[in-house]
Coordinates of C-alpha atoms in Angstrom, one line a residue:
X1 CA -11.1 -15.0 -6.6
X2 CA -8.1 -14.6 -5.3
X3 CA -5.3 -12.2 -7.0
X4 CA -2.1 -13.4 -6.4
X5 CA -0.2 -16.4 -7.9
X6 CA -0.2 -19.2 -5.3
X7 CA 3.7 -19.2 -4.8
X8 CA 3.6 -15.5 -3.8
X9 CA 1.0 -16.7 -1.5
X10 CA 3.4 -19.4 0.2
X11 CA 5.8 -17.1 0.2
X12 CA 3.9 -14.8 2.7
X13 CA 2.6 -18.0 5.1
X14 CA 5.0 -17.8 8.0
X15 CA 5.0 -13.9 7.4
X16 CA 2.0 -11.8 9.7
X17 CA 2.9 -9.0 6.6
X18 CA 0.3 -10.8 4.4
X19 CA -0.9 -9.1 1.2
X20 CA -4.5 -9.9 0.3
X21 CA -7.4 -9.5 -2.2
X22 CA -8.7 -6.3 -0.5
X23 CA -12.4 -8.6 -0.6
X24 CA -10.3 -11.0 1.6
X25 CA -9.9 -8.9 4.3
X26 CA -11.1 -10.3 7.5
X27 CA -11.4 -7.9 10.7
X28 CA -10.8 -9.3 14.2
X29 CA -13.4 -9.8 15.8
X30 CA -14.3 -9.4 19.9
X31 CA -14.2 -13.4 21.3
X32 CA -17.6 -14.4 23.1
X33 CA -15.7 -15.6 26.2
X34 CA -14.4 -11.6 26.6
X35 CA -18.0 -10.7 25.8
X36 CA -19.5 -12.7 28.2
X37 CA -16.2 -11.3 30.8
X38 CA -17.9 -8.3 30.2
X39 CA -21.2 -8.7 30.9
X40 CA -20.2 -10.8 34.3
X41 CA -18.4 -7.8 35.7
X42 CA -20.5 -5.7 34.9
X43 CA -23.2 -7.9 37.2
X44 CA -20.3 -8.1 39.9
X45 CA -19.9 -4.4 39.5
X46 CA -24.0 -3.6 40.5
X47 CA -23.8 -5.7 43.4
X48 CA -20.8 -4.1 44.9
X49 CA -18.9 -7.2 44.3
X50 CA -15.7 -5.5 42.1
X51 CA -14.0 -3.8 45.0
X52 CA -12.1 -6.6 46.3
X53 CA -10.6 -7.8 43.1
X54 CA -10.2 -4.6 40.8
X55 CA -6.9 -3.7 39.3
X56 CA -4.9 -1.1 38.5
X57 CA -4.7 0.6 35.1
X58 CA -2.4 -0.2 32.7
X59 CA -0.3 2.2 31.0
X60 CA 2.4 1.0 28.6
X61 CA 5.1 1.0 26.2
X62 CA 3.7 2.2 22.7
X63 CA 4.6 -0.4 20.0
X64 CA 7.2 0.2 17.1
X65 CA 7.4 -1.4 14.4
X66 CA 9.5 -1.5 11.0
X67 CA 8.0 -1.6 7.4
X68 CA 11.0 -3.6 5.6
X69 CA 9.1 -7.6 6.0
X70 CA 6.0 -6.0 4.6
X71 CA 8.3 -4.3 1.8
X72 CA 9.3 -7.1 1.2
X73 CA 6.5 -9.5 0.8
X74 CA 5.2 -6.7 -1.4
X75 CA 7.8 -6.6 -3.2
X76 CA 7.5 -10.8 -3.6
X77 CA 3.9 -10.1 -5.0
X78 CA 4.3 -7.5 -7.4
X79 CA 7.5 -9.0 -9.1
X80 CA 6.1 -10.8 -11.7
X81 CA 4.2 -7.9 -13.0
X82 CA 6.3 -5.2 -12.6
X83 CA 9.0 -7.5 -14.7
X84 CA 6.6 -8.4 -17.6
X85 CA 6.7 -5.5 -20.3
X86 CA 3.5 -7.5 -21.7
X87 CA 1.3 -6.9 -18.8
X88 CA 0.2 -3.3 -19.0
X89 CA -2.5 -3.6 -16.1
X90 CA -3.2 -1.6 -13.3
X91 CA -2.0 -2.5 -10.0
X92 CA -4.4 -1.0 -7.2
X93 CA -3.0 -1.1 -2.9
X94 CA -6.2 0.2 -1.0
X95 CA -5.0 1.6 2.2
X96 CA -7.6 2.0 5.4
X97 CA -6.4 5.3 7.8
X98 CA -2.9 5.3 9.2
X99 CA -2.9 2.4 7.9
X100 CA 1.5 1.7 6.6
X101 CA 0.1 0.5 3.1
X102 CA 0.9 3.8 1.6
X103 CA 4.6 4.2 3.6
X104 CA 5.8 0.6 2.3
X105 CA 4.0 1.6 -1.3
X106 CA 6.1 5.0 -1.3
X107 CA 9.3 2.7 -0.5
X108 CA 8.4 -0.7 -2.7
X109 CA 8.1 2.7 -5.8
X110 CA 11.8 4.4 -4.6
X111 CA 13.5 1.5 -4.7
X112 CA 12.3 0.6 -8.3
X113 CA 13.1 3.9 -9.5
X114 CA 9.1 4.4 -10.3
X115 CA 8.3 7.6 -11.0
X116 CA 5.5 9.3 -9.6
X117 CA 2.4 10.2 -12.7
X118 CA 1.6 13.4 -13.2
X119 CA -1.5 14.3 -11.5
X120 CA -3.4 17.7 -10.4
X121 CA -3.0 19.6 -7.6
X122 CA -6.3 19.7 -4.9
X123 CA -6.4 23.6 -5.9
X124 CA -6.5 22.6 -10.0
X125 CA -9.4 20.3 -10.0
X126 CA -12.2 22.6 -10.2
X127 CA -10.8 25.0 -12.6
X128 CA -12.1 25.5 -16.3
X129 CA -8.5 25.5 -17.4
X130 CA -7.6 22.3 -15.9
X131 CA -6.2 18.9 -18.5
X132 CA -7.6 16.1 -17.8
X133 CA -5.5 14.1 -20.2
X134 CA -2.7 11.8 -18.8
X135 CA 0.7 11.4 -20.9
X136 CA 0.9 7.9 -22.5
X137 CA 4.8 8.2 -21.6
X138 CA 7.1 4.8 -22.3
X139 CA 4.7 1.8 -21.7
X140 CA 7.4 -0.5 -20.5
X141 CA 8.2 1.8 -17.1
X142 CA 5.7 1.2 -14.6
X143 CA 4.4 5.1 -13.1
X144 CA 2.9 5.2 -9.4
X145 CA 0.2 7.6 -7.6
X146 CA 1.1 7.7 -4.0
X147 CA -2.7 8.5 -3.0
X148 CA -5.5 8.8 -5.2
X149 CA -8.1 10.6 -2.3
X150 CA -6.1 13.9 -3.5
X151 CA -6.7 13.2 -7.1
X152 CA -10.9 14.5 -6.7
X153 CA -12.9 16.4 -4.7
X154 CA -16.7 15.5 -4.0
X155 CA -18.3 18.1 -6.4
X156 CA -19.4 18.4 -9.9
X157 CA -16.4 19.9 -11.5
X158 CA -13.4 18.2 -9.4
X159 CA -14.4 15.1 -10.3
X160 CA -13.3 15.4 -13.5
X161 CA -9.7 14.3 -13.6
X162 CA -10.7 11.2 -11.5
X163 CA -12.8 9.9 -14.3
X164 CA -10.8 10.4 -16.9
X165 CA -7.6 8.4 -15.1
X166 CA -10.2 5.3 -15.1
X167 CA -11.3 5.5 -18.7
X168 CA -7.6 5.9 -20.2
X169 CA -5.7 3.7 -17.0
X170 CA -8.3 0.8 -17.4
X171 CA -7.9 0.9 -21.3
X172 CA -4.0 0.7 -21.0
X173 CA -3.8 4.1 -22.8
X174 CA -1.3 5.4 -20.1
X175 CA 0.9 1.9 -19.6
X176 CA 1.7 0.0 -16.4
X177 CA 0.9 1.2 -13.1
X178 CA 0.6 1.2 -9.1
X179 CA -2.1 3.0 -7.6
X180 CA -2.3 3.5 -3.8
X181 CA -6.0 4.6 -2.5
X182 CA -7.6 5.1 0.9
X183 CA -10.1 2.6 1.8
X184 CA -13.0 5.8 2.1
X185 CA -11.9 7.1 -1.0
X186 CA -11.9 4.0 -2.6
X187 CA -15.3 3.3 -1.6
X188 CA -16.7 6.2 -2.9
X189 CA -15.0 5.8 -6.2
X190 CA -16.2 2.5 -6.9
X191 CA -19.6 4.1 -7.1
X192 CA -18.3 6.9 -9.3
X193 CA -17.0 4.1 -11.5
X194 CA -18.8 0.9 -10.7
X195 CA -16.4 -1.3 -12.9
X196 CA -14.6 -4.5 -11.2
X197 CA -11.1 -4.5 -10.2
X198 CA -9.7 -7.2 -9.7
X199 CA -6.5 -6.4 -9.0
X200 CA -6.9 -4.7 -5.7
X201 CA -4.4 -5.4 -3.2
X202 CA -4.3 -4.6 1.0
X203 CA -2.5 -5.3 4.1
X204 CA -4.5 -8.6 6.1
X205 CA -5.5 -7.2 9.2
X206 CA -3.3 -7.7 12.1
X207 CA -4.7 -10.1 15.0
X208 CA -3.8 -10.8 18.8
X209 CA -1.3 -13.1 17.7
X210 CA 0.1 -11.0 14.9
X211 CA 0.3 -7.9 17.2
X212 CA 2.3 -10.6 19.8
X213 CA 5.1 -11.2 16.9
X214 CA 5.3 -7.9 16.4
X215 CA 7.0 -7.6 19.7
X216 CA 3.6 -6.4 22.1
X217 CA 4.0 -8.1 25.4
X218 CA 0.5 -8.1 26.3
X219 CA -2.0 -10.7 28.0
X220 CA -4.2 -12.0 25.2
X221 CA -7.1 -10.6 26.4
X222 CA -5.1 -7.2 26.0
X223 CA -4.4 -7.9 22.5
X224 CA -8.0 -9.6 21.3
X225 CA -9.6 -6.1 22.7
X226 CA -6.6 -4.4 20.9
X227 CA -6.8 -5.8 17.6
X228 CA -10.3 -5.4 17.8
X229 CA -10.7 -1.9 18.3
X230 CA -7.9 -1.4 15.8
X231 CA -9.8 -3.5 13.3
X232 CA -7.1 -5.1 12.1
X233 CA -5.3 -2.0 11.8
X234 CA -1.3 -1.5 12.6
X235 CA -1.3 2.1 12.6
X236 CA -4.4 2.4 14.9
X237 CA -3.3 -0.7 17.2
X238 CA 0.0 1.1 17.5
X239 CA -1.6 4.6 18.5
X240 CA -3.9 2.8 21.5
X241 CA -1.0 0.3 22.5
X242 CA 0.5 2.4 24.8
X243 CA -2.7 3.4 26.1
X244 CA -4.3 2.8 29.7
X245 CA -5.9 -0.6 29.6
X246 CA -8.7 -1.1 31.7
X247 CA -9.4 -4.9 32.8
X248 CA -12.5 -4.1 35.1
X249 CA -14.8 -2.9 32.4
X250 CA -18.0 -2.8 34.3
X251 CA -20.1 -1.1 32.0
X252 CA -17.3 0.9 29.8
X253 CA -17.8 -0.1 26.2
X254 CA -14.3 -0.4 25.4
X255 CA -10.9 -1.3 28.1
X256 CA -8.9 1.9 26.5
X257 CA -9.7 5.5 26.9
X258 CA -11.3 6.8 23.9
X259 CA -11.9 10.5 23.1
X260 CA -15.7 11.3 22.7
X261 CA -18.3 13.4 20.4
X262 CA -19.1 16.7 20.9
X263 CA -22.1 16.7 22.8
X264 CA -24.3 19.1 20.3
X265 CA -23.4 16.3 17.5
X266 CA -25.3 17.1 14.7
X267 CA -25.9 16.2 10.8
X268 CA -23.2 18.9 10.0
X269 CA -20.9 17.5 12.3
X270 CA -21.3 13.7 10.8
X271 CA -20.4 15.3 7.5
X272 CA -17.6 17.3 8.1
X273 CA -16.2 13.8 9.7
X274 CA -16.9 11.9 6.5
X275 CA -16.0 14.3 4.0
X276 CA -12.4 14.2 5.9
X277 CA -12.4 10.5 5.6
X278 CA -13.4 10.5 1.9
X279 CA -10.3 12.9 0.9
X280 CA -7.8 11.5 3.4
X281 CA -7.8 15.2 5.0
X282 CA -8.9 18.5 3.6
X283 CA -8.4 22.1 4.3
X284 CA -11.2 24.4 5.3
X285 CA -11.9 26.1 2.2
X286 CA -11.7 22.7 0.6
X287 CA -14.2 21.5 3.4
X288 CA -16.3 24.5 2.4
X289 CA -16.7 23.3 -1.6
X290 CA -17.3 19.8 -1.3
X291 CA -19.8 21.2 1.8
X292 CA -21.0 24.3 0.9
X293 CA -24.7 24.0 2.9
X294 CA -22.5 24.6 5.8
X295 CA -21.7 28.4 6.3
X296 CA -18.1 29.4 7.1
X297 CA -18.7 29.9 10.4
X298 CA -20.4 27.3 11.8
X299 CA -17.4 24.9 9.6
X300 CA -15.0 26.9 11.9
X301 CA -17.0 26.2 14.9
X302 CA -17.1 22.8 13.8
X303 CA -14.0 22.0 13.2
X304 CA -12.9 23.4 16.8
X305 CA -14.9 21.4 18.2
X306 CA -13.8 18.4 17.0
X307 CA -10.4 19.0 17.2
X308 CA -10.9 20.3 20.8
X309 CA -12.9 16.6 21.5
X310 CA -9.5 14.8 20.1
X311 CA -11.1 13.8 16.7
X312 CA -9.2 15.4 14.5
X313 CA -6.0 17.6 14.1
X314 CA -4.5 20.0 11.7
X315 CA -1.3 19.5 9.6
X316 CA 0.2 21.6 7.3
X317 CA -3.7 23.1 6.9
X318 CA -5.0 19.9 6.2
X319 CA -7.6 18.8 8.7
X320 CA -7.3 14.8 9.2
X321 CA -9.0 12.3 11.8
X322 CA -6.7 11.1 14.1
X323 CA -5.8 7.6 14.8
X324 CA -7.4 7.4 18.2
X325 CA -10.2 9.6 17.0
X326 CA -10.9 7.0 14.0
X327 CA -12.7 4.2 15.6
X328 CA -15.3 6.4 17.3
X329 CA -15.6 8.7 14.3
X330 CA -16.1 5.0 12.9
X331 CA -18.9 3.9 14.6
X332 CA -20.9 7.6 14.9
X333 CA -20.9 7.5 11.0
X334 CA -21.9 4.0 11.0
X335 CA -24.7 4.8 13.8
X336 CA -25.9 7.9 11.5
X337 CA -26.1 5.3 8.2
X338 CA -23.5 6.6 6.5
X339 CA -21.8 4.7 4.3
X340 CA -18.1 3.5 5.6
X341 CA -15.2 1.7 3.7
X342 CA -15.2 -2.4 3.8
X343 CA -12.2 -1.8 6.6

């Protein structure tokens, strides 16, 4: 069913900023003709066939982009409810991995003088002492929560506060809202609280041809691969666009240079990965309570690892998966039956 009133969707047609029904997402998918391209030169490459006709690496430009058409078509479909003092619903923007859901969310709440809701810090959530109950404030002024993977922590006792925002936000107890939440965290929390939302917005993913009016001068094979990889993603297709391209596959699995998995890989490893994913980042003592069958040491060893291997980095002490990093992190969670966002 779809979410949004059917002149915000005209509004968005000749837009590629197109907010969806997070259900409607649709991921680009790899076109059999390149699939097939890739299993010919792979044949042309074991007969010693490739040498007169390879080309050169690419290496190019990375792509910029700005936020302010996706602010706006935002802005276009959360009008009507943000101006109706009657509707005291939650609004929900689920936001995949360096994905710019949560930049244009911050801006679309600045410039509507939204305040930001009062929520715990990482460090409170586990503590005896800590309120879980949420100030009903003035219903007619709309509050925001600029990432809800920080709001919880995947144990007993920091999951808490999370449960309690769902009982008294779904009841209207708190007023009006907009709540921004990574894809893997949201994922996860629709276990935690299997109750239907259907107000659950997200960027559509971006395809070749949405990448091309974005301004990336690419061949369309270039930009099928791209958009691929990226899954639809803008932040990821941006951090691979300037990458090497590779149009003589032979047996490579992908045309751009992707980091790789340590080579002792193990259970811990695959859970370290996911646990970063669920949170959107985490610190290593955090890492160490939401993991604690993994010892200190071999976390630290870990963690090295990883970051050493191009996986992940560390940012103000938070440990985060980086954008080139995520689609093979991706797939080795997905290869190791974890369960992954709908992104």
């Amino acid at each position: 069913m779809s979410e949004s009133p059917e002149p915000q969707q005209l509004q968005q047609q000749d837009s590629v900023w197109q907010w969806v029904a997070s259900s409607d997402y649709r991921c680009p998918t790899t076109p059999t003709v390149i699939t097939i391209k890739r299993w010919w030169h792979s044949l042309r490459a074991q007969s010693g066939k490739d040498n007169e006709t390879e080309q050169p690496e690419q290496s190019v430009d990375v792509l910029k982009f700005s936020i302010n058409e996706g602010l706006q078509q935002l802005d276009h479909m959360l009008q009507e409810w943000r101006d109706d003092d009657e509707d005291q619903s939650v609004r929900w923007l689920i936001s995949p991995p360096h994905s710019p859901v949560n930049e244009i969310a911050k801006a679309w709440a600045s410039a509507n003088n939204i305040v930001d809701l009062q929520t715990p810090k990482r460090d409170e959530l586990c503590l005896d002492t800590l309120n879980v109950e949420l100030s009903q404030g003035n219903h007619a002024a709309p509050w925001f929560v600029p990432e809800l993977a920080h709001c919880y922590l995947r144990q007993s006792k920091g999951l808490r506060w999370v449960r309690a925002f769902f009982a008294q936000a779904l009841s209207g107890d708190i007023g009006k809202g907009l709540v921004v939440c990574d894809s893997w965290a949201w994922s996860f929390l629709r276990k935690l609280w299997p109750v239907s939302q259907p107000k659950t917005l997200t960027l559509q993913a971006f395809d070749a041809e949405a990448l091309q009016t974005l301004g990336l001068n690419r061949d369309v094979e270039h930009l099928k691969h791209l958009a691929s990889l990226s899954r639809g993603n803008l932040g990821i297709a941006c951090a691979f666009s300037g990458s090497r391209y590779r149009r003589q596959l032979q047996q490579q699995q992908s045309p751009f240079e992707l980091p790789s998995m340590p080579a002792e890989t193990t259970d811990s490893t695959a859970f370290i990965l996911h646990m970063l994913l669920l949170h959107r980042g985490l610190a290593s003592y955090q890492l160490h309570q939401v993991l604690p069958i993994v010892s200190p040491t071999h976390l630290d060893i870990e963690l090295q690892s990883l970051n050493y291997c191009g996986l992940i980095r560390k940012t103000e002490s938070q440990w985060y998966v980086t954008p080139t990093g995520y689609p093979v992190v991706r797939q080795a969670l997905s290869a190791r039956g974890l369960w992954l966002d709908h992104f």
